[in-house]
């Protein structure tokens, strides 16, 4: 599962970290294209942004690919603001009722 899931999540994170798109736009496109109920940033909130920082730093340490460091640094800003995802009630979305669960989310 992780062999497929993590590269897809990292593709979304790289788009965000490099300023090509924002989390909500990426999630909306993902949800429509894949026919799923949440996008990568919704999944990251569930996983926990502190966990995501650790994963991205591990990738950076193993590959020295600066994109992973850039992603980890951006995620660290959220963690430092106690935006850990579902666990803290806020990450890329607010919980318990994240915007991606609203039927109007994909129409905006």
mmCIF file of N, CA, C and O in Angstrom:
data_model
loop_
_atom_site.group_PDB
_atom_site.id
_atom_site.type_symbol
_atom_site.label_atom_id
_atom_site.label_comp_id
_atom_site.label_asym_id
_atom_site.label_seq_id
_atom_site.Cartn_x
_atom_site.Cartn_y
_atom_site.Cartn_z
ATOM 1 N N UNK A 1 0.831 -1.191 0.000
ATOM 2 C CA UNK A 1 0.000 0.000 0.000
ATOM 3 C C UNK A 1 0.872 1.250 0.000
ATOM 4 O O UNK A 1 0.668 2.147 -0.793
ATOM 5 N N UNK A 2 1.859 1.316 0.890
ATOM 6 C CA UNK A 2 2.701 2.510 0.965
ATOM 7 C C UNK A 2 3.527 2.724 -0.299
ATOM 8 O O UNK A 2 3.857 3.862 -0.629
ATOM 9 N N UNK A 3 3.841 1.651 -1.004
ATOM 10 C CA UNK A 3 4.609 1.782 -2.244
ATOM 11 C C UNK A 3 3.835 2.554 -3.303
ATOM 12 O O UNK A 3 4.429 3.185 -4.177
ATOM 13 N N UNK A 4 2.538 2.505 -3.242
ATOM 14 C CA UNK A 4 1.687 3.236 -4.180
ATOM 15 C C UNK A 4 1.243 4.566 -3.587
ATOM 16 O O UNK A 4 1.281 5.600 -4.243
ATOM 17 N N UNK A 5 0.840 4.548 -2.321
ATOM 18 C CA UNK A 5 0.240 5.712 -1.675
ATOM 19 C C UNK A 5 1.241 6.855 -1.469
ATOM 20 O O UNK A 5 0.949 8.006 -1.792
ATOM 21 N N UNK A 6 2.408 6.551 -0.921
ATOM 22 C CA UNK A 6 3.360 7.618 -0.598
ATOM 23 C C UNK A 6 3.861 8.384 -1.816
ATOM 24 O O UNK A 6 3.976 9.610 -1.756
ATOM 25 N N UNK A 7 4.155 7.755 -2.942
ATOM 26 C CA UNK A 7 4.552 8.557 -4.110
ATOM 27 C C UNK A 7 3.443 9.510 -4.570
ATOM 28 O O UNK A 7 3.733 10.634 -5.002
ATOM 29 N N UNK A 8 2.197 9.085 -4.458
ATOM 30 C CA UNK A 8 1.094 9.954 -4.850
ATOM 31 C C UNK A 8 0.974 11.135 -3.878
ATOM 32 O O UNK A 8 0.780 12.280 -4.304
ATOM 33 N N UNK A 9 1.096 10.849 -2.594
ATOM 34 C CA UNK A 9 1.053 11.915 -1.591
ATOM 35 C C UNK A 9 2.230 12.873 -1.815
ATOM 36 O O UNK A 9 2.078 14.094 -1.764
ATOM 37 N N UNK A 10 3.409 12.321 -2.072
ATOM 38 C CA UNK A 10 4.576 13.168 -2.291
ATOM 39 C C UNK A 10 4.441 14.017 -3.543
ATOM 40 O O UNK A 10 4.929 15.154 -3.573
ATOM 41 N N UNK A 11 3.800 13.527 -4.562
ATOM 42 C CA UNK A 11 3.569 14.343 -5.756
ATOM 43 C C UNK A 11 2.712 15.557 -5.406
ATOM 44 O O UNK A 11 3.009 16.679 -5.833
ATOM 45 N N UNK A 12 1.679 15.342 -4.612
ATOM 46 C CA UNK A 12 0.826 16.454 -4.172
ATOM 47 C C UNK A 12 1.615 17.422 -3.296
ATOM 48 O O UNK A 12 1.515 18.649 -3.455
ATOM 49 N N UNK A 13 2.400 16.885 -2.368
ATOM 50 C CA UNK A 13 3.198 17.738 -1.484
ATOM 51 C C UNK A 13 4.213 18.563 -2.266
ATOM 52 O O UNK A 13 4.452 19.738 -1.956
ATOM 53 N N UNK A 14 4.817 17.989 -3.294
ATOM 54 C CA UNK A 14 5.787 18.723 -4.103
ATOM 55 C C UNK A 14 5.117 19.858 -4.873
ATOM 56 O O UNK A 14 5.688 20.951 -5.003
ATOM 57 N N UNK A 15 3.918 19.613 -5.389
ATOM 58 C CA UNK A 15 3.180 20.688 -6.060
ATOM 59 C C UNK A 15 2.951 21.858 -5.104
ATOM 60 O O UNK A 15 3.121 23.024 -5.475
ATOM 61 N N UNK A 16 2.562 21.538 -3.868
ATOM 62 C CA UNK A 16 2.304 22.560 -2.847
ATOM 63 C C UNK A 16 3.599 23.248 -2.415
ATOM 64 O O UNK A 16 3.679 24.476 -2.405
ATOM 65 N N UNK A 17 4.606 22.472 -2.064
ATOM 66 C CA UNK A 17 5.852 23.031 -1.538
ATOM 67 C C UNK A 17 6.565 23.906 -2.560
ATOM 68 O O UNK A 17 7.223 24.877 -2.194
ATOM 69 N N UNK A 18 6.407 23.589 -3.832
ATOM 70 C CA UNK A 18 7.059 24.366 -4.882
ATOM 71 C C UNK A 18 6.177 25.491 -5.420
ATOM 72 O O UNK A 18 6.545 26.162 -6.384
ATOM 73 N N UNK A 19 5.009 25.690 -4.789
ATOM 74 C CA UNK A 19 4.162 26.825 -5.121
ATOM 75 C C UNK A 19 3.344 26.691 -6.392
ATOM 76 O O UNK A 19 2.830 27.677 -6.911
ATOM 77 N N UNK A 20 3.189 25.462 -6.899
ATOM 78 C CA UNK A 20 2.417 25.277 -8.121
ATOM 79 C C UNK A 20 0.915 25.258 -7.881
ATOM 80 O O UNK A 20 0.143 25.547 -8.793
ATOM 81 N N UNK A 21 0.506 24.891 -6.680
ATOM 82 C CA UNK A 21 -0.916 24.828 -6.361
ATOM 83 C C UNK A 21 -1.087 24.851 -4.851
ATOM 84 O O UNK A 21 -0.117 24.739 -4.094
ATOM 85 N N UNK A 22 -2.320 24.991 -4.426
ATOM 86 C CA UNK A 22 -2.628 25.022 -2.999
ATOM 87 C C UNK A 22 -3.317 23.719 -2.597
ATOM 88 O O UNK A 22 -3.845 23.004 -3.455
ATOM 89 N N UNK A 23 -3.305 23.398 -1.303
ATOM 90 C CA UNK A 23 -3.870 22.127 -0.839
ATOM 91 C C UNK A 23 -5.324 21.886 -1.252
ATOM 92 O O UNK A 23 -5.667 20.780 -1.670
ATOM 93 N N UNK A 24 -6.181 22.904 -1.167
ATOM 94 C CA UNK A 24 -7.583 22.681 -1.501
ATOM 95 C C UNK A 24 -7.769 22.371 -2.984
ATOM 96 O O UNK A 24 -8.535 21.478 -3.349
ATOM 97 N N UNK A 25 -7.060 23.090 -3.846
ATOM 98 C CA UNK A 25 -7.167 22.828 -5.287
ATOM 99 C C UNK A 25 -6.656 21.438 -5.637
ATOM 100 O O UNK A 25 -7.260 20.729 -6.448
ATOM 101 N N UNK A 26 -5.560 21.056 -5.012
ATOM 102 C CA UNK A 26 -5.013 19.721 -5.253
ATOM 103 C C UNK A 26 -6.008 18.663 -4.795
ATOM 104 O O UNK A 26 -6.281 17.692 -5.519
ATOM 105 N N UNK A 27 -6.569 18.850 -3.605
ATOM 106 C CA UNK A 27 -7.539 17.880 -3.099
ATOM 107 C C UNK A 27 -8.773 17.797 -3.981
ATOM 108 O O UNK A 27 -9.262 16.707 -4.283
ATOM 109 N N UNK A 28 -9.286 18.945 -4.409
ATOM 110 C CA UNK A 28 -10.475 18.938 -5.264
ATOM 111 C C UNK A 28 -10.203 18.165 -6.555
ATOM 112 O O UNK A 28 -11.011 17.332 -6.977
ATOM 113 N N UNK A 29 -9.079 18.445 -7.189
ATOM 114 C CA UNK A 29 -8.735 17.746 -8.427
ATOM 115 C C UNK A 29 -8.569 16.249 -8.190
ATOM 116 O O UNK A 29 -9.026 15.434 -8.985
ATOM 117 N N UNK A 30 -7.913 15.896 -7.111
ATOM 118 C CA UNK A 30 -7.701 14.488 -6.753
ATOM 119 C C UNK A 30 -9.051 13.802 -6.560
ATOM 120 O O UNK A 30 -9.277 12.702 -7.082
ATOM 121 N N UNK A 31 -9.939 14.439 -5.800
ATOM 122 C CA UNK A 31 -11.233 13.829 -5.483
ATOM 123 C C UNK A 31 -12.063 13.599 -6.736
ATOM 124 O O UNK A 31 -12.680 12.543 -6.891
ATOM 125 N N UNK A 32 -12.085 14.585 -7.620
ATOM 126 C CA UNK A 32 -12.848 14.445 -8.866
ATOM 127 C C UNK A 32 -12.213 13.389 -9.762
ATOM 128 O O UNK A 32 -12.891 12.493 -10.269
ATOM 129 N N UNK A 33 -10.905 13.455 -9.928
ATOM 130 C CA UNK A 33 -10.210 12.532 -10.826
ATOM 131 C C UNK A 33 -10.257 11.096 -10.348
ATOM 132 O O UNK A 33 -10.392 10.170 -11.144
ATOM 133 N N UNK A 34 -10.130 10.892 -9.039
ATOM 134 C CA UNK A 34 -10.054 9.552 -8.473
ATOM 135 C C UNK A 34 -11.409 9.032 -7.986
ATOM 136 O O UNK A 34 -11.541 7.852 -7.678
ATOM 137 N N UNK A 35 -12.397 9.928 -7.876
ATOM 138 C CA UNK A 35 -13.704 9.517 -7.381
ATOM 139 C C UNK A 35 -13.678 9.086 -5.925
ATOM 140 O O UNK A 35 -14.349 8.128 -5.547
ATOM 141 N N UNK A 36 -12.875 9.789 -5.113
ATOM 142 C CA UNK A 36 -12.733 9.451 -3.695
ATOM 143 C C UNK A 36 -13.267 10.576 -2.821
ATOM 144 O O UNK A 36 -13.544 11.674 -3.295
ATOM 145 N N UNK A 37 -13.389 10.288 -1.517
ATOM 146 C CA UNK A 37 -14.036 11.231 -0.604
ATOM 147 C C UNK A 37 -13.094 12.219 0.066
ATOM 148 O O UNK A 37 -13.527 13.056 0.856
ATOM 149 N N UNK A 38 -11.794 12.129 -0.206
ATOM 150 C CA UNK A 38 -10.835 13.109 0.320
ATOM 151 C C UNK A 38 -9.586 13.054 -0.539
ATOM 152 O O UNK A 38 -9.310 12.063 -1.201
ATOM 153 N N UNK A 39 -8.847 14.141 -0.496
ATOM 154 C CA UNK A 39 -7.613 14.218 -1.254
ATOM 155 C C UNK A 39 -6.406 13.976 -0.376
ATOM 156 O O UNK A 39 -6.525 13.644 0.816
ATOM 157 N N UNK A 40 -5.213 14.164 -0.930
ATOM 158 C CA UNK A 40 -3.995 13.877 -0.181
ATOM 159 C C UNK A 40 -3.827 14.704 1.086
ATOM 160 O O UNK A 40 -3.324 14.202 2.091
ATOM 161 N N UNK A 41 -4.272 15.941 1.076
ATOM 162 C CA UNK A 41 -4.101 16.759 2.263
ATOM 163 C C UNK A 41 -5.103 16.371 3.353
ATOM 164 O O UNK A 41 -4.792 16.478 4.539
ATOM 165 N N UNK A 42 -6.250 15.865 2.959
ATOM 166 C CA UNK A 42 -7.169 15.276 3.929
ATOM 167 C C UNK A 42 -6.572 14.018 4.545
ATOM 168 O O UNK A 42 -6.665 13.798 5.756
ATOM 169 N N UNK A 43 -5.938 13.195 3.724
ATOM 170 C CA UNK A 43 -5.260 11.999 4.238
ATOM 171 C C UNK A 43 -4.113 12.381 5.177
ATOM 172 O O UNK A 43 -3.909 11.755 6.206
ATOM 173 N N UNK A 44 -3.361 13.407 4.811
ATOM 174 C CA UNK A 44 -2.259 13.852 5.669
ATOM 175 C C UNK A 44 -2.775 14.301 7.033
ATOM 176 O O UNK A 44 -2.141 14.023 8.055
ATOM 177 N N UNK A 45 -3.900 14.992 7.052
ATOM 178 C CA UNK A 45 -4.489 15.399 8.333
ATOM 179 C C UNK A 45 -4.831 14.193 9.194
ATOM 180 O O UNK A 45 -4.661 14.224 10.411
ATOM 181 N N UNK A 46 -5.326 13.152 8.573
ATOM 182 C CA UNK A 46 -5.663 11.930 9.320
ATOM 183 C C UNK A 46 -4.386 11.263 9.829
ATOM 184 O O UNK A 46 -4.315 10.827 10.979
ATOM 185 N N UNK A 47 -3.378 11.186 8.984
ATOM 186 C CA UNK A 47 -2.111 10.563 9.350
ATOM 187 C C UNK A 47 -1.423 11.343 10.463
ATOM 188 O O UNK A 47 -0.787 10.752 11.331
ATOM 189 N N UNK A 48 -1.564 12.651 10.426
ATOM 190 C CA UNK A 48 -0.897 13.517 11.395
ATOM 191 C C UNK A 48 0.270 14.220 10.737
ATOM 192 O O UNK A 48 1.153 13.563 10.176
ATOM 193 N N UNK A 49 0.270 15.538 10.789
ATOM 194 C CA UNK A 49 1.313 16.289 10.106
ATOM 195 C C UNK A 49 2.674 16.104 10.759
ATOM 196 O O UNK A 49 3.702 16.182 10.086
ATOM 197 N N UNK A 50 2.680 15.808 12.056
ATOM 198 C CA UNK A 50 3.964 15.508 12.712
ATOM 199 C C UNK A 50 4.558 14.210 12.155
ATOM 200 O O UNK A 50 5.772 14.110 11.956
ATOM 201 N N UNK A 51 3.730 13.235 11.885
ATOM 202 C CA UNK A 51 4.195 11.990 11.262
ATOM 203 C C UNK A 51 4.706 12.270 9.854
ATOM 204 O O UNK A 51 5.749 11.742 9.443
ATOM 205 N N UNK A 52 3.980 13.115 9.119
ATOM 206 C CA UNK A 52 4.399 13.461 7.755
ATOM 207 C C UNK A 52 5.760 14.151 7.755
ATOM 208 O O UNK A 52 6.582 13.888 6.875
ATOM 209 N N UNK A 53 6.019 15.021 8.739
ATOM 210 C CA UNK A 53 7.333 15.668 8.837
ATOM 211 C C UNK A 53 8.421 14.611 8.984
ATOM 212 O O UNK A 53 9.453 14.663 8.301
ATOM 213 N N UNK A 54 8.192 13.656 9.866
ATOM 214 C CA UNK A 54 9.192 12.602 10.090
ATOM 215 C C UNK A 54 9.445 11.777 8.828
ATOM 216 O O UNK A 54 10.591 11.438 8.522
ATOM 217 N N UNK A 55 8.398 11.460 8.102
ATOM 218 C CA UNK A 55 8.538 10.694 6.860
ATOM 219 C C UNK A 55 9.338 11.487 5.831
ATOM 220 O O UNK A 55 10.274 10.971 5.214
ATOM 221 N N UNK A 56 8.974 12.760 5.656
ATOM 222 C CA UNK A 56 9.659 13.589 4.662
ATOM 223 C C UNK A 56 11.121 13.816 5.033
ATOM 224 O O UNK A 56 11.998 13.803 4.163
ATOM 225 N N UNK A 57 11.420 13.986 6.319
ATOM 226 C CA UNK A 57 12.815 14.138 6.737
ATOM 227 C C UNK A 57 13.599 12.845 6.512
ATOM 228 O O UNK A 57 14.764 12.886 6.138
ATOM 229 N N UNK A 58 12.940 11.709 6.701
ATOM 230 C CA UNK A 58 13.576 10.431 6.405
ATOM 231 C C UNK A 58 13.909 10.304 4.933
ATOM 232 O O UNK A 58 15.010 9.865 4.573
ATOM 233 N N UNK A 59 12.967 10.708 4.072
ATOM 234 C CA UNK A 59 13.240 10.688 2.628
ATOM 235 C C UNK A 59 14.413 11.609 2.305
ATOM 236 O O UNK A 59 15.290 11.259 1.510
ATOM 237 N N UNK A 60 14.412 12.794 2.916
ATOM 238 C CA UNK A 60 15.500 13.746 2.652
ATOM 239 C C UNK A 60 16.851 13.172 3.080
ATOM 240 O O UNK A 60 17.832 13.236 2.343
ATOM 241 N N UNK A 61 16.893 12.603 4.269
ATOM 242 C CA UNK A 61 18.146 12.046 4.779
ATOM 243 C C UNK A 61 18.661 10.902 3.909
ATOM 244 O O UNK A 61 19.873 10.719 3.761
ATOM 245 N N UNK A 62 17.742 10.147 3.325
ATOM 246 C CA UNK A 62 18.144 9.016 2.482
ATOM 247 C C UNK A 62 18.498 9.403 1.057
ATOM 248 O O UNK A 62 19.280 8.711 0.399
ATOM 249 N N UNK A 63 17.907 10.490 0.568
ATOM 250 C CA UNK A 63 18.106 10.847 -0.839
ATOM 251 C C UNK A 63 18.849 12.163 -1.062
ATOM 252 O O UNK A 63 19.354 12.397 -2.145
ATOM 253 N N UNK A 64 18.817 13.028 -0.060
ATOM 254 C CA UNK A 64 19.371 14.387 -0.157
ATOM 255 C C UNK A 64 18.647 15.211 -1.227
ATOM 256 O O UNK A 64 19.191 16.196 -1.732
ATOM 257 N N UNK A 65 17.429 14.811 -1.548
ATOM 258 C CA UNK A 65 16.590 15.544 -2.494
ATOM 259 C C UNK A 65 15.990 16.739 -1.751
ATOM 260 O O UNK A 65 15.229 16.580 -0.800
ATOM 261 N N UNK A 66 16.343 17.935 -2.199
ATOM 262 C CA UNK A 66 15.920 19.160 -1.512
ATOM 263 C C UNK A 66 14.404 19.347 -1.485
ATOM 264 O O UNK A 66 13.885 20.053 -0.622
ATOM 265 N N UNK A 67 13.673 18.734 -2.417
ATOM 266 C CA UNK A 67 12.207 18.826 -2.382
ATOM 267 C C UNK A 67 11.658 18.249 -1.078
ATOM 268 O O UNK A 67 10.724 18.800 -0.501
ATOM 269 N N UNK A 68 12.223 17.146 -0.619
ATOM 270 C CA UNK A 68 11.752 16.554 0.635
ATOM 271 C C UNK A 68 12.025 17.474 1.817
ATOM 272 O O UNK A 68 11.200 17.598 2.718
ATOM 273 N N UNK A 69 13.153 18.153 1.811
ATOM 274 C CA UNK A 69 13.486 19.103 2.879
ATOM 275 C C UNK A 69 12.520 20.277 2.845
ATOM 276 O O UNK A 69 12.030 20.729 3.883
ATOM 277 N N UNK A 70 12.222 20.766 1.640
ATOM 278 C CA UNK A 70 11.290 21.884 1.488
ATOM 279 C C UNK A 70 9.905 21.490 2.011
ATOM 280 O O UNK A 70 9.249 22.264 2.709
ATOM 281 N N UNK A 71 9.466 20.290 1.687
ATOM 282 C CA UNK A 71 8.171 19.788 2.169
ATOM 283 C C UNK A 71 8.185 19.695 3.687
ATOM 284 O O UNK A 71 7.262 20.170 4.356
ATOM 285 N N UNK A 72 9.225 19.094 4.236
ATOM 286 C CA UNK A 72 9.319 18.943 5.697
ATOM 287 C C UNK A 72 9.306 20.303 6.382
ATOM 288 O O UNK A 72 8.646 20.482 7.412
ATOM 289 N N UNK A 73 10.003 21.275 5.828
ATOM 290 C CA UNK A 73 10.038 22.614 6.422
ATOM 291 C C UNK A 73 8.658 23.261 6.415
ATOM 292 O O UNK A 73 8.248 23.865 7.413
ATOM 293 N N UNK A 74 7.940 23.130 5.305
ATOM 294 C CA UNK A 74 6.590 23.714 5.244
ATOM 295 C C UNK A 74 5.639 23.009 6.208
ATOM 296 O O UNK A 74 4.834 23.649 6.876
ATOM 297 N N UNK A 75 5.733 21.696 6.290
ATOM 298 C CA UNK A 75 4.889 20.955 7.230
ATOM 299 C C UNK A 75 5.245 21.301 8.677
ATOM 300 O O UNK A 75 4.361 21.371 9.534
ATOM 301 N N UNK A 76 6.517 21.529 8.933
ATOM 302 C CA UNK A 76 6.960 21.881 10.281
ATOM 303 C C UNK A 76 6.322 23.170 10.758
ATOM 304 O O UNK A 76 6.001 23.322 11.945
ATOM 305 N N UNK A 77 6.083 24.111 9.856
ATOM 306 C CA UNK A 77 5.392 25.357 10.227
ATOM 307 C C UNK A 77 4.009 25.044 10.788
ATOM 308 O O UNK A 77 3.588 25.646 11.779
ATOM 309 N N UNK A 78 3.307 24.117 10.186
ATOM 310 C CA UNK A 78 1.985 23.716 10.686
ATOM 311 C C UNK A 78 2.117 23.066 12.058
ATOM 312 O O UNK A 78 1.358 23.374 12.978
ATOM 313 N N UNK A 79 3.071 22.172 12.197
ATOM 314 C CA UNK A 79 3.261 21.456 13.462
ATOM 315 C C UNK A 79 3.612 22.441 14.575
ATOM 316 O O UNK A 79 3.081 22.340 15.688
ATOM 317 N N UNK A 80 4.464 23.400 14.286
ATOM 318 C CA UNK A 80 4.847 24.392 15.293
ATOM 319 C C UNK A 80 3.656 25.255 15.725
ATOM 320 O O UNK A 80 3.628 25.745 16.850
ATOM 321 N N UNK A 81 2.679 25.408 14.845
ATOM 322 C CA UNK A 81 1.451 26.141 15.179
ATOM 323 C C UNK A 81 0.379 25.224 15.761
ATOM 324 O O UNK A 81 -0.785 25.610 15.855
ATOM 325 N N UNK A 82 0.782 24.003 16.141
ATOM 326 C CA UNK A 82 -0.113 22.975 16.684
ATOM 327 C C UNK A 82 -1.236 22.607 15.712
ATOM 328 O O UNK A 82 -2.333 22.246 16.117
ATOM 329 N N UNK A 83 -0.954 22.690 14.456
ATOM 330 C CA UNK A 83 -1.883 22.242 13.417
ATOM 331 C C UNK A 83 -1.402 20.863 12.989
ATOM 332 O O UNK A 83 -0.679 20.711 12.005
ATOM 333 N N UNK A 84 -1.815 19.869 13.759
ATOM 334 C CA UNK A 84 -1.346 18.503 13.552
ATOM 335 C C UNK A 84 -2.285 17.678 12.682
ATOM 336 O O UNK A 84 -1.972 16.551 12.334
ATOM 337 N N UNK A 85 -3.441 18.233 12.366
ATOM 338 C CA UNK A 85 -4.451 17.488 11.633
ATOM 339 C C UNK A 85 -5.613 17.156 12.533
ATOM 340 O O UNK A 85 -5.937 17.911 13.466
ATOM 341 N N UNK A 86 -6.225 16.018 12.301
ATOM 342 C CA UNK A 86 -7.401 15.589 13.063
ATOM 343 C C UNK A 86 -7.117 15.592 14.566
ATOM 344 O O UNK A 86 -7.953 16.019 15.370
ATOM 345 N N UNK A 87 -5.930 15.164 14.964
ATOM 346 C CA UNK A 87 -5.586 15.035 16.389
ATOM 347 C C UNK A 87 -5.707 16.354 17.155
ATOM 348 O O UNK A 87 -6.086 16.357 18.326
ATOM 349 N N UNK A 88 -5.407 17.470 16.495
ATOM 350 C CA UNK A 88 -5.468 18.765 17.179
ATOM 351 C C UNK A 88 -6.692 19.581 16.776
ATOM 352 O O UNK A 88 -6.904 20.670 17.283
ATOM 353 N N UNK A 89 -7.486 19.068 15.830
ATOM 354 C CA UNK A 89 -8.668 19.782 15.368
ATOM 355 C C UNK A 89 -8.408 20.695 14.187
ATOM 356 O O UNK A 89 -9.327 21.300 13.659
ATOM 357 N N UNK A 90 -7.146 20.803 13.789
ATOM 358 C CA UNK A 90 -6.813 21.641 12.636
ATOM 359 C C UNK A 90 -5.502 21.180 12.029
ATOM 360 O O UNK A 90 -4.558 20.816 12.723
ATOM 361 N N UNK A 91 -5.490 21.201 10.721
ATOM 362 C CA UNK A 91 -4.293 20.915 9.936
ATOM 363 C C UNK A 91 -4.477 21.707 8.655
ATOM 364 O O UNK A 91 -4.542 22.931 8.691
ATOM 365 N N UNK A 92 -4.639 21.013 7.557
ATOM 366 C CA UNK A 92 -5.013 21.693 6.325
ATOM 367 C C UNK A 92 -6.502 22.033 6.340
ATOM 368 O O UNK A 92 -6.949 22.923 5.627
ATOM 369 N N UNK A 93 -7.247 21.324 7.160
ATOM 370 C CA UNK A 93 -8.686 21.535 7.341
ATOM 371 C C UNK A 93 -8.993 21.669 8.829
ATOM 372 O O UNK A 93 -8.162 21.370 9.676
ATOM 373 N N UNK A 94 -10.213 22.109 9.117
ATOM 374 C CA UNK A 94 -10.698 22.194 10.500
ATOM 375 C C UNK A 94 -11.572 20.972 10.771
ATOM 376 O O UNK A 94 -12.362 20.559 9.909
ATOM 377 N N UNK A 95 -11.458 20.429 11.976
ATOM 378 C CA UNK A 95 -12.196 19.232 12.364
ATOM 379 C C UNK A 95 -13.017 19.526 13.605
ATOM 380 O O UNK A 95 -12.639 20.375 14.396
ATOM 381 N N UNK A 96 -14.191 18.877 13.698
ATOM 382 C CA UNK A 96 -14.577 17.583 13.150
ATOM 383 C C UNK A 96 -15.301 17.632 11.806
ATOM 384 O O UNK A 96 -15.643 16.588 11.260
ATOM 385 N N UNK A 97 -15.536 18.795 11.241
ATOM 386 C CA UNK A 97 -16.288 18.875 9.990
ATOM 387 C C UNK A 97 -15.429 19.502 8.890
ATOM 388 O O UNK A 97 -15.610 20.665 8.539
ATOM 389 N N UNK A 98 -14.504 18.744 8.313
ATOM 390 C CA UNK A 98 -13.627 19.319 7.294
ATOM 391 C C UNK A 98 -14.395 19.716 6.032
ATOM 392 O O UNK A 98 -15.397 19.099 5.677
ATOM 393 N N UNK A 99 -13.903 20.747 5.393
ATOM 394 C CA UNK A 99 -14.568 21.282 4.199
ATOM 395 C C UNK A 99 -14.769 20.237 3.112
ATOM 396 O O UNK A 99 -15.769 20.268 2.392
ATOM 397 N N UNK A 100 -13.847 19.283 2.983
ATOM 398 C CA UNK A 100 -13.971 18.299 1.902
ATOM 399 C C UNK A 100 -15.174 17.376 2.077
ATOM 400 O O UNK A 100 -15.567 16.704 1.133
ATOM 401 N N UNK A 101 -15.785 17.353 3.264
ATOM 402 C CA UNK A 101 -16.986 16.539 3.470
ATOM 403 C C UNK A 101 -18.259 17.268 3.058
ATOM 404 O O UNK A 101 -19.310 16.647 2.927
ATOM 405 N N UNK A 102 -18.167 18.568 2.830
ATOM 406 C CA UNK A 102 -19.310 19.353 2.395
ATOM 407 C C UNK A 102 -19.539 19.102 0.908
ATOM 408 O O UNK A 102 -18.606 19.257 0.096
ATOM 409 N N UNK A 103 -20.754 18.726 0.506
ATOM 410 C CA UNK A 103 -21.025 18.468 -0.914
ATOM 411 C C UNK A 103 -20.690 19.643 -1.818
ATOM 412 O O UNK A 103 -20.363 19.461 -2.984
ATOM 413 N N UNK A 104 -20.724 20.852 -1.280
ATOM 414 C CA UNK A 104 -20.424 22.051 -2.076
ATOM 415 C C UNK A 104 -18.918 22.222 -2.318
ATOM 416 O O UNK A 104 -18.527 23.036 -3.158
ATOM 417 N N UNK A 105 -18.089 21.473 -1.621
ATOM 418 C CA UNK A 105 -16.628 21.623 -1.738
ATOM 419 C C UNK A 105 -16.164 21.462 -3.175
ATOM 420 O O UNK A 105 -15.337 22.232 -3.653
ATOM 421 N N UNK A 106 -16.677 20.476 -3.862
ATOM 422 C CA UNK A 106 -16.238 20.213 -5.234
ATOM 423 C C UNK A 106 -16.868 21.155 -6.261
ATOM 424 O O UNK A 106 -16.429 21.192 -7.402
ATOM 425 N N UNK A 107 -17.849 21.914 -5.830
ATOM 426 C CA UNK A 107 -18.524 22.841 -6.751
ATOM 427 C C UNK A 107 -17.918 24.231 -6.712
ATOM 428 O O UNK A 107 -18.168 25.017 -7.612
ATOM 429 N N UNK A 108 -17.132 24.507 -5.694
ATOM 430 C CA UNK A 108 -16.570 25.860 -5.547
ATOM 431 C C UNK A 108 -15.332 26.035 -6.378
ATOM 432 O O UNK A 108 -14.633 25.151 -6.727
#
